[in-house]
C-alpha positions as YAML, in Angstrom:
chain: A
units: angstrom
residues:
- id: 1
  name: MET
  ca: [74.32, 69.92, 138.82]
- id: 2
  name: ALA
  ca: [72.98, 73.34, 139.79]
- id: 3
  name: ASP
  ca: [72.13, 74.17, 143.40]
- id: 4
  name: PHE
  ca: [68.36, 73.73, 143.29]
- id: 5
  name: ALA
  ca: [67.94, 75.00, 146.84]
- id: 6
  name: GLU
  ca: [69.50, 78.32, 145.80]
- id: 7
  name: LEU
  ca: [67.34, 78.56, 142.70]
- id: 8
  name: MET
  ca: [64.12, 77.68, 144.48]
- id: 9
  name: ARG
  ca: [64.76, 80.36, 147.11]
- id: 10
  name: VAL
  ca: [64.69, 82.88, 144.26]
- id: 11
  name: LEU
  ca: [61.74, 81.22, 142.52]
- id: 12
  name: SER
  ca: [59.48, 80.58, 145.53]
- id: 13
  name: ARG
  ca: [58.12, 84.04, 146.24]
- id: 14
  name: PRO
  ca: [55.00, 85.80, 144.97]
- id: 15
  name: ARG
  ca: [55.96, 87.66, 141.78]
- id: 16
  name: PRO
  ca: [52.83, 88.90, 139.98]
- id: 17
  name: SER
  ca: [53.27, 90.34, 136.51]
- id: 18
  name: GLY
  ca: [54.48, 93.93, 136.56]
- id: 19
  name: SER
  ca: [55.35, 93.86, 140.27]
- id: 20
  name: ARG
  ca: [58.58, 94.87, 141.93]
- id: 21
  name: ALA
  ca: [59.02, 91.25, 143.06]
- id: 22
  name: GLU
  ca: [58.83, 90.08, 139.45]
- id: 23
  name: ARG
  ca: [61.53, 92.56, 138.41]
- id: 24
  name: GLU
  ca: [63.73, 91.52, 141.32]
- id: 25
  name: THR
  ca: [63.30, 87.85, 140.39]
- id: 26
  name: LEU
  ca: [64.33, 88.57, 136.81]
- id: 27
  name: ALA
  ca: [67.38, 90.51, 138.02]
- id: 28
  name: ALA
  ca: [68.35, 87.60, 140.29]
- id: 29
  name: LEU
  ca: [68.11, 85.14, 137.40]
- id: 30
  name: CYS
  ca: [70.24, 87.39, 135.20]
- id: 31
  name: ALA
  ca: [72.85, 87.64, 137.98]
- id: 32
  name: TRP
  ca: [72.83, 83.85, 138.34]
- id: 33
  name: LEU
  ca: [73.58, 83.43, 134.64]
- id: 34
  name: GLU
  ca: [76.26, 86.14, 134.67]
- id: 35
  name: ARG
  ca: [78.12, 84.56, 137.59]
- id: 36
  name: ARG
  ca: [78.42, 81.38, 135.53]
- id: 37
  name: GLY
  ca: [79.39, 83.15, 132.32]
- id: 38
  name: ILE
  ca: [76.27, 82.00, 130.47]
- id: 39
  name: ALA
  ca: [75.29, 84.38, 127.69]
- id: 40
  name: TYR
  ca: [71.67, 85.45, 127.45]
- id: 41
  name: GLU
  ca: [69.49, 87.98, 125.66]
- id: 42
  name: ARG
  ca: [66.59, 90.02, 127.00]
- id: 43
  name: HIS
  ca: [63.49, 90.23, 124.86]
- id: 44
  name: THR
  ca: [61.38, 93.21, 125.95]
- id: 45
  name: PHE
  ca: [57.72, 93.66, 125.14]
- id: 46
  name: ARG
  ca: [54.76, 95.81, 126.14]
- id: 47
  name: LEU
  ca: [53.22, 94.26, 129.24]
- id: 48
  name: TYR
  ca: [49.68, 94.83, 130.49]
- id: 49
  name: PRO
  ca: [50.11, 93.53, 134.04]
- id: 50
  name: TYR
  ca: [46.56, 94.18, 135.25]
- id: 51
  name: PHE
  ca: [45.00, 92.22, 132.41]
- id: 52
  name: PHE
  ca: [42.75, 90.09, 134.63]
- id: 53
  name: GLU
  ca: [41.93, 92.81, 137.13]
- id: 54
  name: ALA
  ca: [40.77, 95.07, 134.29]
- id: 55
  name: THR
  ca: [38.90, 92.22, 132.60]
- id: 56
  name: GLY
  ca: [37.16, 91.30, 135.84]
- id: 57
  name: ALA
  ca: [36.13, 94.89, 136.53]
- id: 58
  name: TRP
  ca: [34.86, 95.25, 132.95]
- id: 59
  name: LEU
  ca: [32.83, 92.04, 133.23]
- id: 60
  name: ILE
  ca: [31.12, 93.26, 136.39]
- id: 61
  name: ALA
  ca: [30.49, 96.83, 135.17]
- id: 62
  name: SER
  ca: [29.27, 95.99, 131.66]
- id: 63
  name: ARG
  ca: [26.97, 93.11, 132.66]
- id: 64
  name: THR
  ca: [25.55, 95.06, 135.58]
- id: 65
  name: LEU
  ca: [24.77, 97.94, 133.22]
- id: 66
  name: LEU
  ca: [23.11, 95.51, 130.81]
- id: 67
  name: ALA
  ca: [20.92, 94.09, 133.57]
- id: 68
  name: TRP
  ca: [19.98, 97.65, 134.58]
- id: 69
  name: ALA
  ca: [19.16, 98.47, 130.94]
- id: 70
  name: ALA
  ca: [16.84, 95.45, 130.77]
- id: 71
  name: LEU
  ca: [15.17, 96.31, 134.08]
- id: 72
  name: ARG
  ca: [14.66, 99.99, 133.27]
- id: 73
  name: GLY
  ca: [13.44, 99.40, 129.71]
- id: 74
  name: TRP
  ca: [16.23, 101.07, 127.72]
- id: 75
  name: GLY
  ca: [14.99, 99.46, 124.54]
- id: 76
  name: TRP
  ca: [17.40, 99.39, 121.59]
- id: 77
  name: ARG
  ca: [20.08, 101.16, 123.68]
- id: 78
  name: ALA
  ca: [20.69, 97.83, 125.41]
- id: 79
  name: LEU
  ca: [22.22, 96.53, 122.14]
- id: 80
  name: PRO
  ca: [25.35, 98.77, 122.13]
- id: 81
  name: VAL
  ca: [25.73, 98.10, 125.87]
- id: 82
  name: ALA
  ca: [25.81, 94.35, 125.18]
- id: 83
  name: LEU
  ca: [28.08, 94.61, 122.13]
- id: 84
  name: LEU
  ca: [30.60, 96.85, 123.89]
- id: 85
  name: GLY
  ca: [30.48, 94.54, 126.87]
- id: 86
  name: GLN
  ca: [31.31, 91.59, 124.64]
- id: 87
  name: LEU
  ca: [34.03, 93.41, 122.72]
- id: 88
  name: GLY
  ca: [35.88, 94.56, 125.82]
- id: 89
  name: GLY
  ca: [37.66, 91.50, 127.18]
- id: 90
  name: ALA
  ca: [37.17, 89.33, 124.08]
- id: 91
  name: ALA
  ca: [39.34, 91.64, 121.96]
- id: 92
  name: ASP
  ca: [41.91, 91.76, 124.79]
- id: 93
  name: ILE
  ca: [42.15, 87.97, 124.88]
- id: 94
  name: PHE
  ca: [43.22, 88.05, 121.24]
- id: 95
  name: GLY
  ca: [45.80, 90.80, 121.76]
- id: 96
  name: LEU
  ca: [43.95, 94.13, 121.38]
- id: 97
  name: PRO
  ca: [44.06, 95.93, 124.77]
- id: 98
  name: LEU
  ca: [40.72, 97.75, 124.71]
- id: 99
  name: VAL
  ca: [40.08, 97.56, 128.46]
- id: 100
  name: THR
  ca: [43.33, 96.11, 129.85]
- id: 101
  name: TRP
  ca: [45.66, 99.03, 129.00]
- id: 102
  name: PRO
  ca: [45.78, 100.66, 132.49]
- id: 103
  name: GLY
  ca: [49.18, 100.21, 134.13]
- id: 104
  name: ALA
  ca: [50.95, 99.20, 130.90]
- id: 105
  name: THR
  ca: [54.71, 98.86, 131.34]
- id: 106
  name: ASP
  ca: [57.72, 97.04, 129.86]
- id: 107
  name: GLY
  ca: [58.02, 93.30, 130.40]
- id: 108
  name: ALA
  ca: [60.96, 91.04, 129.63]
- id: 109
  name: SER
  ca: [61.81, 87.43, 128.82]
- id: 110
  name: LEU
  ca: [65.26, 85.81, 128.90]
- id: 111
  name: LEU
  ca: [66.56, 83.87, 125.90]
- id: 112
  name: ILE
  ca: [69.56, 81.56, 126.39]
- id: 113
  name: PRO
  ca: [70.77, 80.20, 123.03]
- id: 114
  name: PHE
  ca: [73.08, 77.22, 122.45]
- id: 115
  name: GLY
  ca: [74.29, 75.41, 119.37]
- id: 116
  name: PRO
  ca: [74.78, 76.59, 115.81]
- id: 117
  name: ARG
  ca: [73.19, 79.95, 115.03]
- id: 118
  name: GLY
  ca: [71.20, 79.98, 111.82]
- id: 119
  name: ALA
  ca: [70.59, 76.23, 111.97]
- id: 120
  name: GLU
  ca: [67.69, 74.95, 109.95]
- id: 121
  name: ARG
  ca: [66.38, 73.17, 113.03]
- id: 122
  name: GLU
  ca: [65.56, 75.05, 116.22]
- id: 123
  name: LEU
  ca: [64.27, 73.69, 119.52]
- id: 124
  name: LEU
  ca: [62.76, 76.08, 122.03]
- id: 125
  name: ILE
  ca: [62.34, 74.87, 125.62]
- id: 126
  name: CYS
  ca: [60.49, 77.38, 127.74]
- id: 127
  name: ALA
  ca: [58.88, 78.11, 131.11]
- id: 128
  name: HIS
  ca: [57.40, 81.26, 132.64]
- id: 129
  name: TYR
  ca: [58.73, 83.02, 135.73]
- id: 130
  name: ASP
  ca: [55.78, 85.21, 136.77]
- id: 131
  name: SER
  ca: [53.22, 83.99, 139.31]
- id: 132
  name: LYS
  ca: [49.53, 84.58, 139.95]
- id: 133
  name: THR
  ca: [47.02, 84.43, 142.81]
- id: 134
  name: GLU
  ca: [43.26, 84.03, 142.47]
- id: 135
  name: LEU
  ca: [40.42, 83.76, 144.95]
- id: 136
  name: LEU
  ca: [39.58, 80.34, 143.50]
- id: 137
  name: ASP
  ca: [41.80, 77.43, 142.59]
- id: 138
  name: HIS
  ca: [42.24, 77.34, 138.82]
- id: 139
  name: ARG
  ca: [40.10, 74.20, 138.59]
- id: 140
  name: ARG
  ca: [37.18, 75.93, 140.32]
- id: 141
  name: ARG
  ca: [37.69, 78.91, 138.04]
- id: 142
  name: ALA
  ca: [37.48, 76.48, 135.09]
- id: 143
  name: LEU
  ca: [33.92, 75.62, 136.18]
- id: 144
  name: LEU
  ca: [33.02, 79.30, 135.83]
- id: 145
  name: LEU
  ca: [34.77, 79.55, 132.47]
- id: 146
  name: ARG
  ca: [32.59, 76.74, 131.14]
- id: 147
  name: GLY
  ca: [29.70, 79.13, 131.50]
- id: 148
  name: LEU
  ca: [31.40, 81.76, 129.36]
- id: 149
  name: ARG
  ca: [29.96, 80.64, 126.01]
- id: 150
  name: PRO
  ca: [26.37, 80.31, 127.34]
- id: 151
  name: GLY
  ca: [26.92, 83.67, 129.06]
- id: 152
  name: ILE
  ca: [27.83, 85.30, 125.75]
- id: 153
  name: ALA
  ca: [24.69, 83.86, 124.15]
- id: 154
  name: LEU
  ca: [22.49, 85.03, 127.03]
- id: 155
  name: THR
  ca: [24.04, 88.51, 126.87]
- id: 156
  name: LEU
  ca: [22.91, 88.84, 123.27]
- id: 157
  name: VAL
  ca: [19.50, 87.36, 124.06]
- id: 158
  name: THR
  ca: [19.06, 89.90, 126.87]
- id: 159
  name: ALA
  ca: [19.90, 92.79, 124.53]
- id: 160
  name: LEU
  ca: [17.57, 91.54, 121.79]
- id: 161
  name: LEU
  ca: [14.70, 91.07, 124.22]
- id: 162
  name: ALA
  ca: [15.31, 94.54, 125.64]
- id: 163
  name: ALA
  ca: [15.25, 95.99, 122.12]
- id: 164
  name: LEU
  ca: [12.05, 94.06, 121.36]
- id: 165
  name: GLU
  ca: [10.48, 95.39, 124.56]
- id: 166
  name: GLY
  ca: [11.25, 98.96, 123.49]
- id: 167
  name: ARG
  ca: [9.72, 98.39, 120.07]
- id: 168
  name: LEU
  ca: [6.57, 96.80, 121.48]
- id: 169
  name: ARG
  ca: [6.21, 99.55, 124.08]
- id: 170
  name: SER
  ca: [6.46, 102.29, 121.44]
- id: 171
  name: GLY
  ca: [3.71, 100.52, 119.48]
- id: 172
  name: GLY
  ca: [1.50, 100.25, 122.53]
- id: 173
  name: SER
  ca: [1.57, 96.42, 122.51]
- id: 174
  name: CYS
  ca: [0.63, 94.54, 125.66]
- id: 175
  name: GLY
  ca: [3.52, 92.14, 125.00]
- id: 176
  name: ALA
  ca: [6.08, 94.75, 126.10]
- id: 177
  name: GLY
  ca: [5.80, 93.68, 129.74]
- id: 178
  name: VAL
  ca: [6.41, 90.04, 128.85]
- id: 179
  name: ALA
  ca: [9.48, 90.97, 126.76]
- id: 180
  name: ARG
  ca: [10.89, 93.05, 129.65]
- id: 181
  name: ALA
  ca: [10.33, 90.22, 132.12]
- id: 182
  name: LEU
  ca: [12.13, 87.77, 129.78]
- id: 183
  name: ALA
  ca: [15.02, 90.23, 129.27]
- id: 184
  name: VAL
  ca: [15.46, 90.62, 133.03]
- id: 185
  name: ALA
  ca: [15.27, 86.85, 133.53]
- id: 186
  name: ALA
  ca: [17.93, 86.28, 130.83]
- id: 187
  name: SER
  ca: [20.20, 88.91, 132.41]
- id: 188
  name: LEU
  ca: [20.24, 87.30, 135.87]
- id: 189
  name: PRO
  ca: [22.50, 84.27, 135.11]
- id: 190
  name: VAL
  ca: [24.74, 86.60, 133.09]
- id: 191
  name: LEU
  ca: [24.96, 88.92, 136.09]
- id: 192
  name: LEU
  ca: [25.72, 86.07, 138.48]
- id: 193
  name: LEU
  ca: [28.48, 84.66, 136.24]
- id: 194
  name: ALA
  ca: [30.00, 88.11, 135.65]
- id: 195
  name: TRP
  ca: [30.22, 88.89, 139.36]
- id: 196
  name: ALA
  ca: [31.58, 85.45, 140.32]
- id: 197
  name: LEU
  ca: [34.23, 85.40, 137.59]
- id: 198
  name: GLY
  ca: [34.93, 89.12, 137.76]
- id: 199
  name: LEU
  ca: [35.58, 89.15, 141.52]
- id: 200
  name: ASN
  ca: [37.86, 86.13, 141.20]
- id: 201
  name: LEU
  ca: [39.92, 87.89, 138.52]
- id: 202
  name: ALA
  ca: [39.87, 91.39, 140.02]
- id: 203
  name: LEU
  ca: [40.67, 90.61, 143.66]
- id: 204
  name: GLY
  ca: [43.35, 87.93, 143.31]
- id: 205
  name: ARG
  ca: [46.22, 90.24, 144.28]
- id: 206
  name: LEU
  ca: [44.46, 91.03, 147.56]
- id: 207
  name: ALA
  ca: [44.25, 87.36, 148.62]
- id: 208
  name: ARG
  ca: [46.88, 85.37, 150.51]
- id: 209
  name: PRO
  ca: [49.44, 84.88, 147.74]
- id: 210
  name: SER
  ca: [50.75, 81.84, 145.94]
- id: 211
  name: THR
  ca: [54.53, 81.43, 146.11]
- id: 212
  name: GLY
  ca: [54.63, 80.23, 142.50]
- id: 213
  name: ALA
  ca: [57.06, 77.45, 143.44]
- id: 214
  name: VAL
  ca: [55.21, 74.84, 141.38]
- id: 215
  name: ASP
  ca: [53.67, 77.25, 138.87]
- id: 216
  name: ASN
  ca: [56.21, 77.86, 137.54]
- id: 217
  name: GLY
  ca: [59.39, 78.37, 139.59]
- id: 218
  name: ALA
  ca: [60.39, 74.69, 139.49]
- id: 219
  name: ALA
  ca: [60.30, 74.61, 135.68]
- id: 220
  name: CYS
  ca: [62.54, 77.70, 135.54]
- id: 221
  name: ALA
  ca: [64.99, 76.01, 137.94]
- id: 222
  name: VAL
  ca: [65.11, 72.98, 135.61]
- id: 223
  name: LEU
  ca: [65.81, 75.25, 132.63]
- id: 224
  name: LEU
  ca: [68.64, 77.07, 134.41]
- id: 225
  name: ALA
  ca: [70.24, 73.79, 135.49]
- id: 226
  name: LEU
  ca: [70.03, 72.62, 131.88]
- id: 227
  name: ALA
  ca: [71.63, 75.91, 130.77]
- id: 228
  name: GLU
  ca: [74.57, 75.21, 133.08]
- id: 229
  name: ARG
  ca: [74.97, 71.73, 131.58]
- id: 230
  name: LEU
  ca: [74.76, 73.04, 128.01]
- id: 231
  name: ALA
  ca: [77.27, 75.81, 128.72]
- id: 232
  name: ALA
  ca: [79.70, 73.22, 130.12]
- id: 233
  name: GLY
  ca: [79.40, 71.15, 126.93]
- id: 234
  name: ALA
  ca: [77.87, 68.21, 128.82]
- id: 235
  name: VAL
  ca: [74.94, 68.03, 126.39]
- id: 236
  name: PRO
  ca: [75.82, 68.12, 122.66]
- id: 237
  name: THR
  ca: [73.28, 69.96, 120.55]
- id: 238
  name: GLY
  ca: [74.57, 68.64, 117.23]
- id: 239
  name: ARG
  ca: [72.95, 70.41, 114.28]
- id: 240
  name: THR
  ca: [70.13, 71.90, 116.36]
- id: 241
  name: CYS
  ca: [69.99, 75.42, 117.77]
- id: 242
  name: VAL
  ca: [68.58, 75.03, 121.29]
- id: 243
  name: THR
  ca: [67.08, 78.14, 122.91]
- id: 244
  name: LEU
  ca: [66.00, 78.10, 126.53]
- id: 245
  name: ALA
  ca: [63.38, 80.79, 127.20]
- id: 246
  name: ILE
  ca: [62.31, 82.06, 130.60]
- id: 247
  name: LEU
  ca: [59.15, 83.92, 129.69]
- id: 248
  name: GLY
  ca: [57.38, 86.83, 131.32]
- id: 249
  name: GLY
  ca: [53.68, 87.62, 131.21]
- id: 250
  name: GLU
  ca: [52.32, 84.07, 130.99]
- id: 251
  name: GLU
  ca: [49.91, 84.59, 133.87]
- id: 252
  name: VAL
  ca: [48.37, 87.58, 132.06]
- id: 253
  name: ASN
  ca: [47.24, 85.86, 128.87]
- id: 254
  name: MET
  ca: [50.65, 84.64, 127.65]
- id: 255
  name: GLN
  ca: [51.82, 88.12, 126.67]
- id: 256
  name: GLY
  ca: [55.55, 87.29, 126.70]
- id: 257
  name: SER
  ca: [55.30, 84.26, 124.44]
- id: 258
  name: ARG
  ca: [52.89, 86.06, 122.09]
- id: 259
  name: ALA
  ca: [55.38, 88.92, 121.74]
- id: 260
  name: LEU
  ca: [58.25, 86.48, 121.19]
- id: 261
  name: VAL
  ca: [56.35, 84.67, 118.44]
- id: 262
  name: ARG
  ca: [55.60, 87.96, 116.68]
- id: 263
  name: HIS
  ca: [59.27, 88.97, 116.91]
- id: 264
  name: TRP
  ca: [60.60, 85.65, 115.62]
- id: 265
  name: ARG
  ca: [58.14, 85.46, 112.75]
- id: 266
  name: LYS
  ca: [59.42, 88.83, 111.49]
- id: 267
  name: LEU
  ca: [63.07, 87.97, 112.17]
- id: 268
  name: LYS
  ca: [63.23, 84.47, 110.75]
- id: 269
  name: ALA
  ca: [60.57, 84.72, 108.05]
- id: 270
  name: GLY
  ca: [60.17, 80.94, 107.94]
- id: 271
  name: ARG
  ca: [63.88, 80.21, 107.47]
- id: 272
  name: SER
  ca: [64.16, 77.69, 110.31]
- id: 273
  name: ARG
  ca: [62.13, 74.71, 111.43]
- id: 274
  name: MET
  ca: [61.14, 75.37, 115.02]
- id: 275
  name: THR
  ca: [59.51, 73.19, 117.64]
- id: 276
  name: ALA
  ca: [58.65, 74.21, 121.20]
- id: 277
  name: VAL
  ca: [58.46, 72.26, 124.45]
- id: 278
  name: ASN
  ca: [56.79, 74.20, 127.24]
- id: 279
  name: LEU
  ca: [57.32, 73.19, 130.87]
- id: 280
  name: GLU
  ca: [54.66, 73.50, 133.56]
- id: 281
  name: LEU
  ca: [54.52, 72.20, 137.15]
- id: 282
  name: MET
  ca: [57.86, 70.38, 137.08]
- id: 283
  name: GLY
  ca: [59.51, 68.68, 140.04]
- id: 284
  name: GLN
  ca: [56.42, 67.27, 141.78]
- id: 285
  name: ARG
  ca: [56.55, 63.77, 143.24]
- id: 286
  name: GLY
  ca: [53.89, 62.17, 141.03]
- id: 287
  name: GLY
  ca: [54.14, 60.97, 137.45]
- id: 288
  name: TYR
  ca: [54.89, 63.02, 134.35]
- id: 289
  name: VAL
  ca: [52.03, 64.56, 132.39]
- id: 290
  name: LEU
  ca: [51.53, 65.61, 128.77]
- id: 291
  name: TRP
  ca: [48.58, 67.83, 127.93]
- id: 292
  name: GLU
  ca: [46.54, 67.02, 124.84]
- id: 293
  name: ARG
  ca: [45.15, 70.51, 124.13]
- id: 294
  name: ASP
  ca: [46.09, 74.09, 124.97]
- id: 295
  name: GLY
  ca: [44.07, 77.28, 124.85]
- id: 296
  name: ASN
  ca: [41.64, 79.62, 126.52]
- id: 297
  name: ALA
  ca: [37.89, 79.63, 127.18]
- id: 298
  name: LEU
  ca: [37.18, 80.73, 123.61]
- id: 299
  name: ARG
  ca: [39.58, 78.61, 121.59]
- id: 300
  name: THR
  ca: [41.79, 75.54, 122.11]
- id: 301
  name: MET
  ca: [44.25, 73.73, 119.84]
- id: 302
  name: PRO
  ca: [45.72, 70.20, 119.96]
- id: 303
  name: ALA
  ca: [49.32, 69.78, 121.01]
- id: 304
  name: ASP
  ca: [51.55, 68.46, 118.22]
- id: 305
  name: GLY
  ca: [51.15, 64.69, 118.16]
- id: 306
  name: ALA
  ca: [54.59, 63.80, 116.81]
- id: 307
  name: LEU
  ca: [56.41, 66.08, 119.24]
- id: 308
  name: SER
  ca: [54.31, 64.84, 122.17]
- id: 309
  name: ALA
  ca: [55.21, 61.25, 121.21]
- id: 310
  name: LEU
  ca: [58.91, 62.18, 121.09]
- id: 311
  name: VAL
  ca: [58.68, 63.80, 124.53]
- id: 312
  name: ALA
  ca: [56.81, 60.76, 125.89]
- id: 313
  name: ASP
  ca: [59.57, 58.45, 124.58]
- id: 314
  name: ALA
  ca: [62.20, 60.63, 126.24]
- id: 315
  name: VAL
  ca: [60.36, 60.48, 129.58]
- id: 316
  name: ARG
  ca: [60.04, 56.71, 129.28]
- id: 317
  name: ALA
  ca: [63.74, 56.34, 128.43]
- id: 318
  name: VAL
  ca: [64.79, 58.25, 131.57]
- id: 319
  name: THR
  ca: [62.17, 57.11, 134.09]
- id: 320
  name: GLY
  ca: [60.95, 53.78, 132.73]
- id: 321
  name: LYS
  ca: [57.35, 55.05, 132.74]
- id: 322
  name: ALA
  ca: [55.29, 56.78, 130.09]
- id: 323
  name: PRO
  ca: [53.72, 60.13, 131.01]
- id: 324
  name: GLU
  ca: [50.01, 60.31, 131.72]
- id: 325
  name: ARG
  ca: [47.69, 62.47, 129.61]
- id: 326
  name: GLU
  ca: [45.66, 65.47, 130.72]
- id: 327
  name: PRO
  ca: [42.97, 66.93, 128.46]
- id: 328
  name: LEU
  ca: [43.52, 70.70, 128.63]
- id: 329
  name: ILE
  ca: [45.86, 73.44, 129.85]
- id: 330
  name: ASN
  ca: [46.15, 77.17, 129.22]
- id: 331
  name: SER
  ca: [49.86, 77.88, 128.78]
- id: 332
  name: ASP
  ca: [52.51, 79.54, 126.63]
- id: 333
  name: ALA
  ca: [52.38, 76.60, 124.23]
- id: 334
  name: TYR
  ca: [49.16, 78.05, 122.84]
- id: 335
  name: SER
  ca: [51.08, 81.04, 121.46]
- id: 336
  name: PHE
  ca: [53.30, 78.73, 119.43]
- id: 337
  name: LEU
  ca: [50.49, 76.44, 118.30]
- id: 338
  name: ALA
  ca: [48.43, 79.42, 117.13]
- id: 339
  name: ALA
  ca: [51.42, 80.53, 115.03]
- id: 340
  name: GLY
  ca: [51.75, 77.10, 113.40]
- id: 341
  name: ILE
  ca: [54.79, 76.07, 115.47]
- id: 342
  name: PRO
  ca: [54.63, 72.45, 116.72]
- id: 343
  name: ALA
  ca: [54.48, 72.50, 120.52]
- id: 344
  name: ALA
  ca: [54.01, 70.12, 123.45]
- id: 345
  name: VAL
  ca: [53.49, 70.74, 127.18]
- id: 346
  name: LEU
  ca: [55.28, 68.61, 129.79]
- id: 347
  name: GLY
  ca: [54.78, 68.66, 133.54]
- id: 348
  name: THR
  ca: [54.35, 66.52, 136.63]
- id: 349
  name: ARG
  ca: [51.52, 65.54, 138.95]
- id: 350
  name: ASP
  ca: [51.35, 66.06, 142.71]
- id: 351
  name: PRO
  ca: [50.25, 62.95, 144.71]
- id: 352
  name: ARG
  ca: [47.69, 65.03, 146.63]
- id: 353
  name: TYR
  ca: [46.66, 67.87, 144.32]
- id: 354
  name: GLY
  ca: [47.29, 66.28, 140.94]
- id: 355
  name: THR
  ca: [47.76, 69.17, 138.51]
- id: 356
  name: GLY
  ca: [45.64, 71.45, 140.71]
- id: 357
  name: GLY
  ca: [46.14, 73.53, 143.85]
- id: 358
  name: LEU
  ca: [47.61, 76.37, 141.79]
- id: 359
  name: HIS
  ca: [47.24, 80.17, 142.02]
- id: 360
  name: ARG
  ca: [46.64, 79.62, 145.74]
- id: 361
  name: PRO
  ca: [48.81, 79.25, 148.90]
- id: 362
  name: THR
  ca: [48.68, 75.49, 148.27]
- id: 363
  name: ASP
  ca: [51.31, 76.17, 145.58]
- id: 364
  name: SER
  ca: [54.25, 75.93, 147.98]
- id: 365
  name: PRO
  ca: [57.94, 74.86, 147.92]
- id: 366
  name: ALA
  ca: [57.01, 71.73, 149.90]
- id: 367
  name: ARG
  ca: [55.54, 70.27, 146.71]
- id: 368
  name: VAL
  ca: [58.86, 70.47, 144.84]
- id: 369
  name: ASP
  ca: [61.38, 67.60, 145.13]
- id: 370
  name: PRO
  ca: [65.02, 68.47, 144.18]
- id: 371
  name: VAL
  ca: [65.55, 64.87, 143.04]
- id: 372
  name: ARG
  ca: [62.71, 65.23, 140.56]
- id: 373
  name: LEU
  ca: [64.16, 68.55, 139.36]
- id: 374
  name: ALA
  ca: [67.43, 66.80, 138.51]
- id: 375
  name: GLU
  ca: [65.45, 64.07, 136.78]
- id: 376
  name: GLY
  ca: [63.64, 66.76, 134.78]
- id: 377
  name: VAL
  ca: [67.01, 68.01, 133.51]
- id: 378
  name: ALA
  ca: [67.86, 64.47, 132.36]
- id: 379
  name: VAL
  ca: [64.51, 64.25, 130.53]
- id: 380
  name: LEU
  ca: [65.20, 67.52, 128.69]
- id: 381
  name: GLU
  ca: [68.68, 66.32, 127.72]
- id: 382
  name: GLU
  ca: [67.09, 63.21, 126.22]
- id: 383
  name: ILE
  ca: [64.56, 65.37, 124.35]
- id: 384
  name: ILE
  ca: [67.42, 67.43, 122.85]
- id: 385
  name: ARG
  ca: [69.21, 64.28, 121.69]
- id: 386
  name: ARG
  ca: [66.06, 62.87, 120.11]
- id: 387
  name: VAL
  ca: [65.10, 66.10, 118.37]
- id: 388
  name: ASP
  ca: [68.61, 66.41, 116.94]
- id: 389
  name: ALA
  ca: [68.60, 62.79, 115.73]
- id: 390
  name: ALA
  ca: [65.16, 63.03, 114.11]
- id: 391
  name: PRO
  ca: [65.08, 63.01, 110.28]
...
């Protein structure tokens, strides 16, 4: 079995997307594979590493301008302010970098293929190697994200009331003052949400950093140990092409997996039957977890039921216990689900933090148990056998 202590030393340092540390981590992983004679491919893509910093700054600037427009009585001019504010950020989430283009560079993912090339059946097992730090734990941030949909509605209400105020004022109506007061009142919760969420996104790199050991260094260590086993012929792949993917750009809106899906859809043109198992938070001392849905604040999708059941059976076969269920995650699996590729997300729970304590210094190497990492490799081997044996 691979030396997990060696791997976790490489994968337990802050490595934000686009940073020098991220590039050094990728180079170290490539060197690790080369020393063992394991073939790999690099998939490069356009990376927007300051995605969340730019989104946070845009949220603050656009919503502050909208509140100012309501207060100062800009009338109909508040409408384009609101619409542009909504478009910037929302379009970026779905892949159009309107406001997140500053600092664009090249990103890379590693693909490690095994088994028969051109097989009709393909299993992708993936994990991301970049890390992220935020001012708030991701669960606290989720509380803010729940206000995103009401915030969008209130943004439009503010603009419409401001436009109404301008129309009433030009007609000399006494209702103009009431409309302005309502527009200002509607803008205040929008302003509060924008500043709270925006500062959390924009200032994360200035906070005491997360080491990324749990999210998601441990999962990458499990994948590399599995690669060593597959290269040695210890795990037969049968008629299935197994590709292990160490993905970049997950912490900036899953950019690496999105780019990989676009590339594969052009390359394969539906010729193979692919399924994807994404790993998150592996190696913790609590039970295994399967997430039921994946997605962002604007859209979520259910994980594939049949694949999740197969993964659950594999976990039970190795550990004697079925994995627990968690309702929602935002991970690379969403990229595959959105493309119509069956996907499931497997991870573990920490006895103290559960599936939380991430994107903060509480994500530390102390939470990762090498024994559980080895067990994770055994679970993935069982998944490969079951996928290959499936009808």
